[in-house]
XYZ file of C-alpha atoms in Angstrom:
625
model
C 48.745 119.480 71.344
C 50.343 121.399 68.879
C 48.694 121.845 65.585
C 51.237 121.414 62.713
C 49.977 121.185 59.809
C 46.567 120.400 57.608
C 46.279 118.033 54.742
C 43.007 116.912 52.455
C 44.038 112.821 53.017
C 46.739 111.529 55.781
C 48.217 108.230 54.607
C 49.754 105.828 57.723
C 52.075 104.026 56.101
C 54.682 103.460 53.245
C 54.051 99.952 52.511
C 53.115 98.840 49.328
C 49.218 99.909 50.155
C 50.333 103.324 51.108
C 52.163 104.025 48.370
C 49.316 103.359 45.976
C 46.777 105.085 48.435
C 49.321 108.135 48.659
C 49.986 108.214 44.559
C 46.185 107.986 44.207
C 45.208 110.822 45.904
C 48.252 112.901 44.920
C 47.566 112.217 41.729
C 43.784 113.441 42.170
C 44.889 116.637 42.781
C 44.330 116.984 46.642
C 47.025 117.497 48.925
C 48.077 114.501 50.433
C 50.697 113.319 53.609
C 52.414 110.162 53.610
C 53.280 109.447 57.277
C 56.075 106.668 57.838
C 57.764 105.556 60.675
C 61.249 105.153 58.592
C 61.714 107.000 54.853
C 64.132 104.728 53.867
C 61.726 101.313 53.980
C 59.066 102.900 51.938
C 57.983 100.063 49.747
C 60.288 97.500 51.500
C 59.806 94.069 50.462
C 59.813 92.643 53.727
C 59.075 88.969 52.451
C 59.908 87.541 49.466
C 61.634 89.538 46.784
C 59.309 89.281 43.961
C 55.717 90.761 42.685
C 53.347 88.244 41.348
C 52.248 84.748 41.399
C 48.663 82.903 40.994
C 46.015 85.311 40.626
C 48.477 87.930 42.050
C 49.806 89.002 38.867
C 45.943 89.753 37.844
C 45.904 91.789 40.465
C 48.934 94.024 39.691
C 47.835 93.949 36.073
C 44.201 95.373 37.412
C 46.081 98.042 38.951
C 48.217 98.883 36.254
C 44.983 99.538 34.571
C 43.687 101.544 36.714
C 46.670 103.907 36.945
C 48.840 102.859 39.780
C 52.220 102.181 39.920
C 52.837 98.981 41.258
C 53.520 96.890 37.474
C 55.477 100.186 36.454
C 57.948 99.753 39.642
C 58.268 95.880 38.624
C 59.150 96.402 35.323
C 61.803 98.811 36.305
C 63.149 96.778 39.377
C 62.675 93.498 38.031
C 65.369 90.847 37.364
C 63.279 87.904 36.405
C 59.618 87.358 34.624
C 57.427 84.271 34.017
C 53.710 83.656 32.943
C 52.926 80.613 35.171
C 50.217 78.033 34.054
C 51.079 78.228 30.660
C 49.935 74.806 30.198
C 46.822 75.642 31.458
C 43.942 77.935 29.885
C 44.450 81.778 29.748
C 41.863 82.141 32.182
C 44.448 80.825 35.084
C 47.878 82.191 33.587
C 49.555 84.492 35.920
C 52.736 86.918 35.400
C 55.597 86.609 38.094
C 58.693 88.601 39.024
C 61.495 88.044 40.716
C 62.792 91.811 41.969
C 65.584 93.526 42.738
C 64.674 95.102 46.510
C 67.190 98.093 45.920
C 65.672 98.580 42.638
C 62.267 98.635 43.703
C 62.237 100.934 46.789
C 64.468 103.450 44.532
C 61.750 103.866 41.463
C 58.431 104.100 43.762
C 60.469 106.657 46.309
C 60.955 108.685 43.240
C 57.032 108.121 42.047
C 56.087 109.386 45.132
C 58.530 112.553 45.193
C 57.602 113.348 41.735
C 53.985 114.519 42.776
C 54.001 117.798 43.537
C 51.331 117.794 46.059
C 52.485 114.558 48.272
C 54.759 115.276 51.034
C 56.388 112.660 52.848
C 56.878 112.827 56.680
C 59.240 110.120 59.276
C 57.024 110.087 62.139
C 54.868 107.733 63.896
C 50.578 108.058 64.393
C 49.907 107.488 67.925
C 46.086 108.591 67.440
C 43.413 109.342 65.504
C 40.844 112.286 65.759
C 37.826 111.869 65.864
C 34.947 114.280 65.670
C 31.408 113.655 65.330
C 32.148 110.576 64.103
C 34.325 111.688 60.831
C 37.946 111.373 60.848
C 39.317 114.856 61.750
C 42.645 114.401 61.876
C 45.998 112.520 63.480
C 48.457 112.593 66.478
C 52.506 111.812 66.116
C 54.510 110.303 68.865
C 55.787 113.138 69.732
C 52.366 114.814 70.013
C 51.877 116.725 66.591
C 48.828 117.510 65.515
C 47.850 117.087 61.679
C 44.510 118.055 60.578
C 42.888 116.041 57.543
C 39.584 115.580 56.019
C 40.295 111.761 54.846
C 43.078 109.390 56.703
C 44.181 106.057 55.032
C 45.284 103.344 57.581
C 48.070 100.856 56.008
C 50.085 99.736 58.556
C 51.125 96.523 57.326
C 52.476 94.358 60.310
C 53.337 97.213 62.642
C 50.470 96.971 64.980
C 51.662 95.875 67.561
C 53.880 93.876 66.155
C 55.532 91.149 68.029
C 58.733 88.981 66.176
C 59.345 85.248 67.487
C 62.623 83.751 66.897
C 62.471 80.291 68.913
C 61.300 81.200 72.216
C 62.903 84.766 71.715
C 60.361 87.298 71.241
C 60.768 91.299 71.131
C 58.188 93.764 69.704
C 58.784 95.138 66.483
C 57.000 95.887 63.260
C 59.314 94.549 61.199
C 63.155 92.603 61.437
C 65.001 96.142 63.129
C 62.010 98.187 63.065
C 60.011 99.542 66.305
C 56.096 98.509 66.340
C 53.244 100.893 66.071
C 51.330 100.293 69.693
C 49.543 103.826 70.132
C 47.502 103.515 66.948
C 46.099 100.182 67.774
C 45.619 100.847 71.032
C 43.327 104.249 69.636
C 41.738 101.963 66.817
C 40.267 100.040 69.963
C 39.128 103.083 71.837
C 37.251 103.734 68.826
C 35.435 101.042 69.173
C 36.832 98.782 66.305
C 37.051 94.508 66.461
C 40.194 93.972 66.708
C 42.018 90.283 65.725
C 45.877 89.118 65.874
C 47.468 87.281 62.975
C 50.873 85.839 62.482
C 52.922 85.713 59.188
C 56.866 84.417 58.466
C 59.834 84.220 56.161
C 62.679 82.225 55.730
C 66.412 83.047 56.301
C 68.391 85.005 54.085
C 71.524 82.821 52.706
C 74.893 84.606 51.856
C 75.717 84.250 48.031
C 79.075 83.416 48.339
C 78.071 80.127 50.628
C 75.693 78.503 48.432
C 76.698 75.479 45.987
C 74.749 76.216 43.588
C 76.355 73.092 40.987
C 74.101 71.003 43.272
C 70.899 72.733 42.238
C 68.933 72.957 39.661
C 69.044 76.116 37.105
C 65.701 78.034 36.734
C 65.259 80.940 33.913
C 62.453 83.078 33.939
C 60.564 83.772 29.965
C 62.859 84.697 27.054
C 62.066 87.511 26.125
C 60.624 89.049 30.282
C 57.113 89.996 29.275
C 56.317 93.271 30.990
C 53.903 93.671 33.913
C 52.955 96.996 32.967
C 50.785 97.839 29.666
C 53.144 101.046 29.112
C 56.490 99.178 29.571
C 57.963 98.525 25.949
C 60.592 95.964 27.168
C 63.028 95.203 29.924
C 66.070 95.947 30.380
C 67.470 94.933 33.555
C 69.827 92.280 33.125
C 67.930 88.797 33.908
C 68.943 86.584 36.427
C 67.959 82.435 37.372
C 66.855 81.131 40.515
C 67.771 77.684 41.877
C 65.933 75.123 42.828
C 66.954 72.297 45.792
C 64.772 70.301 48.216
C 64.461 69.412 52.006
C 65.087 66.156 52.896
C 64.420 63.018 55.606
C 67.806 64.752 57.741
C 65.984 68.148 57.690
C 62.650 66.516 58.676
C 64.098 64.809 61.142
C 66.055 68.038 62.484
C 62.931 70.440 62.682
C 60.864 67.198 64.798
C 63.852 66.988 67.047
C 63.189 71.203 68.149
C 59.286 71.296 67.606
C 60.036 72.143 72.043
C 61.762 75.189 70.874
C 59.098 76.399 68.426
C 57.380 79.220 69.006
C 53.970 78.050 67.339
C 54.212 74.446 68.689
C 55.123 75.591 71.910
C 52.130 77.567 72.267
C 53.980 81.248 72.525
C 52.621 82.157 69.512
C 48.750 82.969 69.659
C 48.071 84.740 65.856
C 46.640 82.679 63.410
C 48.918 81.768 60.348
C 47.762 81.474 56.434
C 47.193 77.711 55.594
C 48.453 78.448 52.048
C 51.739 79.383 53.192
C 52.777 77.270 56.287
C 56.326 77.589 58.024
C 58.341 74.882 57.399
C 57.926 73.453 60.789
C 53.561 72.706 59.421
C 54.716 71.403 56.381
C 56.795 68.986 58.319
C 54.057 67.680 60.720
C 51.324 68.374 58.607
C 52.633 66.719 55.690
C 54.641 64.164 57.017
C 54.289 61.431 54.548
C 56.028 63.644 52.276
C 60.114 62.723 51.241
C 60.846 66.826 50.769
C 59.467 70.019 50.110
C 60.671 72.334 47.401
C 62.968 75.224 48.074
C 63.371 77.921 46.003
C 66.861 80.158 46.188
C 65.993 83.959 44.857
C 68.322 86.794 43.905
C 67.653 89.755 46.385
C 68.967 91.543 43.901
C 71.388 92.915 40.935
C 74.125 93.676 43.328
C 72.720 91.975 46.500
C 74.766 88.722 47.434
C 71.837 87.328 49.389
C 69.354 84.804 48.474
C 66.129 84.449 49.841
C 65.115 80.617 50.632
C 61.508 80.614 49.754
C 59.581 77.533 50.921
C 61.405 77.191 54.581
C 59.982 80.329 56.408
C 60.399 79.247 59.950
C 60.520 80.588 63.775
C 63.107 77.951 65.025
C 65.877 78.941 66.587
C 68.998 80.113 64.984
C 71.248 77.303 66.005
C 68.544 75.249 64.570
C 67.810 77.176 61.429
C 71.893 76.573 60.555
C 71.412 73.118 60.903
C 68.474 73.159 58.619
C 69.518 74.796 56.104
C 73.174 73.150 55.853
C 70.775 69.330 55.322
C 69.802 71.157 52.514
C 71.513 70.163 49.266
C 73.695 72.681 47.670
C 73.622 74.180 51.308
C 76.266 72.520 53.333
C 78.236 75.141 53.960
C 75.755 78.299 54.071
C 76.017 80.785 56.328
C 72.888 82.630 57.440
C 72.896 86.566 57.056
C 69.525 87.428 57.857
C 67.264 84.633 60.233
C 63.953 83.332 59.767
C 60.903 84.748 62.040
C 57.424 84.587 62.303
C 55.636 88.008 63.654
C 52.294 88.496 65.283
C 50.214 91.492 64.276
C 46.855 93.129 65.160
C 44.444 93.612 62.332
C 40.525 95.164 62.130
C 38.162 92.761 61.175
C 37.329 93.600 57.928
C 33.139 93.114 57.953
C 33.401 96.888 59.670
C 34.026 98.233 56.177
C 32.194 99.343 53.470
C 33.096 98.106 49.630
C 35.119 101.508 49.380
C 37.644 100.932 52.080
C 35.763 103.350 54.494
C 34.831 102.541 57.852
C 31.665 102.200 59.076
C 31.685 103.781 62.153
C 33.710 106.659 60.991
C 33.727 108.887 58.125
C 36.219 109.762 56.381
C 38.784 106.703 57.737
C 40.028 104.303 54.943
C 41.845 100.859 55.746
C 44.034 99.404 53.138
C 46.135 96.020 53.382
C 47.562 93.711 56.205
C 45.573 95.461 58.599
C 42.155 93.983 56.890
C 43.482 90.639 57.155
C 45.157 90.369 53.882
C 48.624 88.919 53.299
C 50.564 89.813 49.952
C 52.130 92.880 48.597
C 49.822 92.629 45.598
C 46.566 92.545 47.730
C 48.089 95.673 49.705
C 48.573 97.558 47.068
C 45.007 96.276 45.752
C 43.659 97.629 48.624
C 45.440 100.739 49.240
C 44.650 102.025 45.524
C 40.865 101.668 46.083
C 40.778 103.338 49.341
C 43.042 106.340 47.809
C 40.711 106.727 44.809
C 37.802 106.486 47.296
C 39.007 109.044 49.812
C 39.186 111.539 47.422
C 35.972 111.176 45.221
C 34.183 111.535 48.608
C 36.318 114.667 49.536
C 35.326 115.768 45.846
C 31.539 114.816 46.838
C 31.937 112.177 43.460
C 30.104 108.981 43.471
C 32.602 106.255 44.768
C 34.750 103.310 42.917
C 32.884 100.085 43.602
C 34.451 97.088 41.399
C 32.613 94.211 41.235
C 33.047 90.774 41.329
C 32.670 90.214 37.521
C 34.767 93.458 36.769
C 37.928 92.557 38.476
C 40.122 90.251 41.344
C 40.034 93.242 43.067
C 36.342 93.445 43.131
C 36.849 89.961 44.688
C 39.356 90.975 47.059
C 37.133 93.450 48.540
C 33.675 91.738 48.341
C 35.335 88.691 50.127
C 37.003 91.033 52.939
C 33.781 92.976 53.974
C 31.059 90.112 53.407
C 32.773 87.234 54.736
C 35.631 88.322 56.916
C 38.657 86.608 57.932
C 40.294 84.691 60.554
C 43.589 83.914 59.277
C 45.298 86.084 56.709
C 43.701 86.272 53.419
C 45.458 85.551 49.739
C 43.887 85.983 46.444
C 43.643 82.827 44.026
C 42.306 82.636 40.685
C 39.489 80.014 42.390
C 37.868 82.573 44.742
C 36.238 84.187 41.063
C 33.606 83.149 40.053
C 33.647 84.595 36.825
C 37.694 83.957 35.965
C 37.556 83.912 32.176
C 36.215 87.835 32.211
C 38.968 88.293 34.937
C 41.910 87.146 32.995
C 45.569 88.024 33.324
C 45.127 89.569 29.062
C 42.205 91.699 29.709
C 43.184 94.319 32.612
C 43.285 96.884 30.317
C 39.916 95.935 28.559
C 38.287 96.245 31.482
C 39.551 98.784 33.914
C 41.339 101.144 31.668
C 38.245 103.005 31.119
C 37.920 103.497 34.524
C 40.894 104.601 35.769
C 41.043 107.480 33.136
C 37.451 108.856 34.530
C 39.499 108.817 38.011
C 42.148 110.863 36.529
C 45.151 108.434 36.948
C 45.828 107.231 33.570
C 47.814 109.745 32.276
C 47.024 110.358 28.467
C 50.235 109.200 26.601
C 48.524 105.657 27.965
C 45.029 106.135 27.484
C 46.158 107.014 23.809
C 47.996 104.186 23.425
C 45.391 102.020 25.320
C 42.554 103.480 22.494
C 44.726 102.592 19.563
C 45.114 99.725 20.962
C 41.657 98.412 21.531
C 40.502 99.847 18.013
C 43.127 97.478 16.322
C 42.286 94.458 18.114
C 38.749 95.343 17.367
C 39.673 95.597 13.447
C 41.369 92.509 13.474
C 38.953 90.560 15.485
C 36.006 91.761 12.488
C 38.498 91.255 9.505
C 38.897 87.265 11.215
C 35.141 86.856 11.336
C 35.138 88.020 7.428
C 37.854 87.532 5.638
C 37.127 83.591 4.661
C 40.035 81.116 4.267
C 40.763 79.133 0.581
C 41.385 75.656 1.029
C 44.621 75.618 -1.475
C 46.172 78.203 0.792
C 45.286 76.552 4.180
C 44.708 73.487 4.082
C 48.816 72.480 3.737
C 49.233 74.128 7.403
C 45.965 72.606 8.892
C 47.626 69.320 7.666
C 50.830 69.907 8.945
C 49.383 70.334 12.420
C 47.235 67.393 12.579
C 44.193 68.847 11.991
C 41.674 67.917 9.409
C 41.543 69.822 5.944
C 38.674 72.373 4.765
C 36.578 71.702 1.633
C 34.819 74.933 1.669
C 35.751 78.087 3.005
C 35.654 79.129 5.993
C 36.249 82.379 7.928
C 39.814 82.759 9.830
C 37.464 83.051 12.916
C 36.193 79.178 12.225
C 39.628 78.187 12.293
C 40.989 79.525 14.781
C 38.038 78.045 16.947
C 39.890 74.418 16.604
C 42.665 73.848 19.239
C 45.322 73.219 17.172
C 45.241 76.491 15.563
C 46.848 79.140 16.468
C 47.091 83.134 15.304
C 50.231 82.609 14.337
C 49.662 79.714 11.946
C 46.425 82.152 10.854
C 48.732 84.977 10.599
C 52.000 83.474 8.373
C 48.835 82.858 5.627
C 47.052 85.511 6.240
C 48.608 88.575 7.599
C 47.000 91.489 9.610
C 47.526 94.899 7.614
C 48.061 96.439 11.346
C 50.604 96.044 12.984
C 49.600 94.352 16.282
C 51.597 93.577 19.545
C 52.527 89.943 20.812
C 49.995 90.786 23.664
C 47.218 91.812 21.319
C 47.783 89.171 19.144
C 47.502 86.718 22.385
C 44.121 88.373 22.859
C 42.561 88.057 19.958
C 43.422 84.313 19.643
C 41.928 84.552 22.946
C 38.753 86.177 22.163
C 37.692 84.685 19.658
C 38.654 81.035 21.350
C 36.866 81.098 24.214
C 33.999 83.659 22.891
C 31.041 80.699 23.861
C 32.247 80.354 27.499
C 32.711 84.077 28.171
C 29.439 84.634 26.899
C 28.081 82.533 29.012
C 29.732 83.932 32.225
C 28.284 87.122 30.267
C 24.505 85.644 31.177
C 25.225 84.594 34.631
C 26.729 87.764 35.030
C 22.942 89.660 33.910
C 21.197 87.541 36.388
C 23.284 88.539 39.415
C 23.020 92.102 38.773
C 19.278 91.719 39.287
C 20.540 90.907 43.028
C 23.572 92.819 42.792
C 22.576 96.311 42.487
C 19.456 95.967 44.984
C 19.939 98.146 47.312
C 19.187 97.481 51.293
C 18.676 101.228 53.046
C 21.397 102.252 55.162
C 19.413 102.198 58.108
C 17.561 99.496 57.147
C 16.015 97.595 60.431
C 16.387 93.623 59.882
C 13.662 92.869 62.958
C 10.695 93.625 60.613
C 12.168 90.816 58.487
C 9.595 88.060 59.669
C 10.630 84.070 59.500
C 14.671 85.047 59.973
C 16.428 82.999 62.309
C 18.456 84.388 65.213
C 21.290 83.212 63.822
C 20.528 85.011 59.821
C 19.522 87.870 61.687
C 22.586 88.280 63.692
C 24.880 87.664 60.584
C 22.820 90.653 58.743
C 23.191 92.746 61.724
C 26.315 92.483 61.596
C 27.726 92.725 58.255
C 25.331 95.169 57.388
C 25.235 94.301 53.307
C 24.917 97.011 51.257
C 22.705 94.595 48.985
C 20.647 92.138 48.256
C 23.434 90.124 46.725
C 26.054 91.189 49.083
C 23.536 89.818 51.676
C 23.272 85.855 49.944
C 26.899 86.074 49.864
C 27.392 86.049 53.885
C 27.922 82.626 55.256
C 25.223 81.168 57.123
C 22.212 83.421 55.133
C 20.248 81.145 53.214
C 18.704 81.485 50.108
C 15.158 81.199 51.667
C 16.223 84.484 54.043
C 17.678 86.391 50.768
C 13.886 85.634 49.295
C 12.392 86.673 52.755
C 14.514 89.985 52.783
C 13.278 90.682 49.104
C 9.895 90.487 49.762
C 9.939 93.502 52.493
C 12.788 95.680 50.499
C 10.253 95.615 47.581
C 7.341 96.140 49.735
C 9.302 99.012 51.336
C 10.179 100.174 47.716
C 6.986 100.623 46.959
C 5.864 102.768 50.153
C 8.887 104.916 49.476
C 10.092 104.962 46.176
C 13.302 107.022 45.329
């Protein structure tokens, strides 16, 4: 095999986790190789054109803070924003974007092309190299060789990748793309577990075919707040999406061709995600429902498409038609694009450490669908850790750990290689345990830090980020301080149903109660700085839920006692005396890198996590570091 070329890190893929892995290392200053089977998909938004959602948007905040590009791309692509569960508390409120898919692929093509390091190569990875085992290298189709000290694995759906469209099926990694067969077939020689999961999406409705008098009018926020903490504003033009419903003559449709679905037929073997069912589950799983809710998004600025979220289906296309014309506002639509669900291979993700890397073999990173994840945002999640990781190990630096209290993507991870998966996994807000430190405000606060010690944060932001945090920190002191006078307030407190003051008290005090806001606080008593909306939403913040973060604060403390424990690498489970077959199987398995990580695994009780400390102390002891 011919040798071509030689790289530091290989990245497999240009989905949204490659493109973070590939910026990342870039970035890092090593030289880096972003392998894709087609140039013009990189960063495709194969689903559903938008970034975002429920605990999503905390995730593409959390990389925005640590340098990636993913909130940057949005902002500049996007044609709709909305902070979802506003009615709810800040802990829970999540940022959404509807984006243009031109838009989107054009910015992060040009991210990647602006590093001057990162090449970009069209060619598919048949095999990977193996020596020792640490990754050595890669194999093309065509039977190039490419030598490389790290490799990062996102290949989304492509392995072996199977589409269904009624009883139809053809491989391929995406709608008119071929599937990647030679890499998973290698990743089993190698010895790696090896799953198969199915995903979907709905048909694609022409524009000019859609009645849209007959739905109902959705606008995102007014003013779009940014994803990004470096965006200043948006300035795409904003467009609605429209909102209809299925009804008893759809339901009745999709029962009538259950026969000619894939999944109920029993073609389709992959396991699906419960939280986002085809239309055909919703149909016989929910049946005492009237109608489900369908959502008709832009594609884009100059797209005439729009994608029907909330029917994603395998029927066939006869029967899609049918479906979607019972639709109200649909009757005459015409189909551009048709629904399908495709099968994929994935690695079970318990063969990975907390960095991305492998077990088994050094030097090999996996990043997004191929750990079991669904969701651009946990891709890209993904495929920035394992970047950062690849090349602090190449730069013999400690790695990037995040842990559960310090971010969703600590979460992400910790829940991938402690617990596994069976069916494709999707972030929510009630898989942390510590939400009110992880919310949607306080990316920045958190992770900033962070990302500028990894040498992704370029400095015009960490500047901005440092005047930033000193202001909110000068206005959060002058509100414990400054004390109110109850001829000044006490009209306003009034005026807002709240009870008035006979003494005075600080600005903090009052903005404890509910009713009051910063803004109330702030028309009496002005800040001298000049603070952002967004800073001024996090102080109110702050200082309103300061009792109930400090107690996840305290829980916090007494976890890291478990937490950062430390089990040896090596460390032989059999001399754990009084663990059942079954604990000791599960530990054997996983292989935690902790004590904590350890009580986390399903099945290992808390009496086992007690046995297990008694002999890692005892061991301590013998052998102290």
């Amino acid at each position: 095999m011919p040798r071509i070329g030689s790289y530091d890190v290989i990245v497999i893929g240009g989905g949204h986790a490659g493109c973070e892995a590939a910026l990342a290392t870039g970035r890092m200053g090593l030289r880096t190789c972003l392998f894709t089977m087609n140039v013009d998909t990189i960063a495709q938004l194969s689903c559903n054109p938008a970034i975002g959602g429920l605990a999503k948007g905390h995730l593409v905040r959390e990389i925005d803070a640590l340098g990636g590009q993913m909130a940057k791309i949005t902002d500049a692509a996007g044609i709709q924003f909305r902070v979802l569960n506003r009615s709810k508390g800040p802990a829970v409120w999540s940022m959404r974007s509807q984006a243009d898919r031109s838009l989107y692929k054009f910015h992060m093509k040009d991210a990647l092309d602006r590093v001057a390091n990162l090449s970009i190569k069209q060619a598919a990875i048949e095999e990977l190299l193996v020596e020792d085992n640490k990754i050595s290298g890669v194999v093309t189709a065509s039977g190039e060789t490419y030598e490389a000290r790290a490799v990062v694995v996102t290949t989304g759906t492509f392995l072996n990748g199977l589409i269904h469209i009624g009883l139809t099926n053809y491989p391929s990694g995406r709608a008119g793309e071929f599937p990647s067969v030679g890499l998973s077939d290698s990743l089993r020689r190698l010895g790696f577990k090896m799953g198969r999961l199915k995903t979907g999406t709905p048909p694609r409705i022409d524009a000019k075919t859609i009645d849209f008098s007959k739905t109902t009018t959705q606008w995102g926020d007014d003013p779009p707040e940014p994803f990004s903490f470096s965006t200043r504003e948006i300035t795409n033009p904003q467009l609605p999406c429209f909102i209809t419903y299925t009804n008893e003559t759809t339901h009745t449709l999709i029962r009538a061709s259950l026969e000619r679905s894939p999944l109920y037929s029993g073609v389709i073997k992959g396991v699906g995600a419960r939280y986002c069912p085809s239309i055909e589950d919703k149909v016989v799983r929910f049946a005492e429902k009237p109608r489900h809710q369908v959502f008709l998004e832009p594609e884009g600025l100059h797209i005439k498409e729009y994608y029907a979220n909330g029917i994603p289906t395998s029927l066939p296309v006869d029967v899609q038609l049918h479906v979607v014309r019972s639709i109200e506002g649909l009757a005459d639509a015409e189909i551009v694009r048709p629904g399908y669900a495709i099968e994929y291979d994935c690695v079970y993700p318990t063969q990975l450490r907390h960095t991305l890397e492998t077990k088994s073999i050094g030097g090999l990173y996996l990043a997004g669908q191929i750990n079991g994840t669904s969701g651009y945002e946990e891709a890209a999640a993904q495929g920035i850790i394992a970047g950062i990781n690849a090349a602090l190990k190449i730069k013999d630096m400690p790695p990037l750990i995040l842990q559960r209290h310090e971010a969703y993507i600590g979460v992400l991870i910790d829940d991938l290689v402690t617990l596994g998966t069976k069916e494709p996994y999707r972030m929510f807000t009630s898989r942390a345990e510590y939400r009110l430190l992880l919310r949607n405000d306080n990316a920045e606060m958190r992770l900033r830090e962070i990302g500028q010690r990894t040498g992704l944060v370029t400095e015009e932001d960490y500047s901005r980020f440092t005047v930033k945090r000193d202001l909110i920190a000068e206005e959060i002191s002058r509100l414990k301080t400054l004390r109110a006078s109850p001829g000044e307030i006490n009209d306003a407190l009034i005026a807002i149903g709240t009870t008035a003051v006979g003494e005075k008290p600080t600005l903090e005090q009052l903005l404890r109660r509910p009713e009051v806001t910063y803004e109330i606080i702030e028309k009496i008593y002005p800040s001298p700085a000049a603070l952002s909306l967004d800073a001024k939403q996090y102080v109110e913040t702050e200082i309103k839920y300061e009792g109930y973060v400090r107690q996840q604060q305290r829980l916090v403390e007494r976890m890291k006692k478990l937490e950062f424990k430390q089990i040896p690498p090596d460390f032989d489970y059999r001399t754990v005396s009084g663990l059942s077959r079954e604990v000791l199987g599960k530990l054997e398995e996983v292989r935690p890198e902790t004590v904590g990580q350890a009580g986390r695994i399903p099945g290992v009780t808390p009496a086992a996590v007690a046995l297990l400390m008694v002999v890692i102390e005892k061991l301590k002891r013998k052998h102290p570091i």
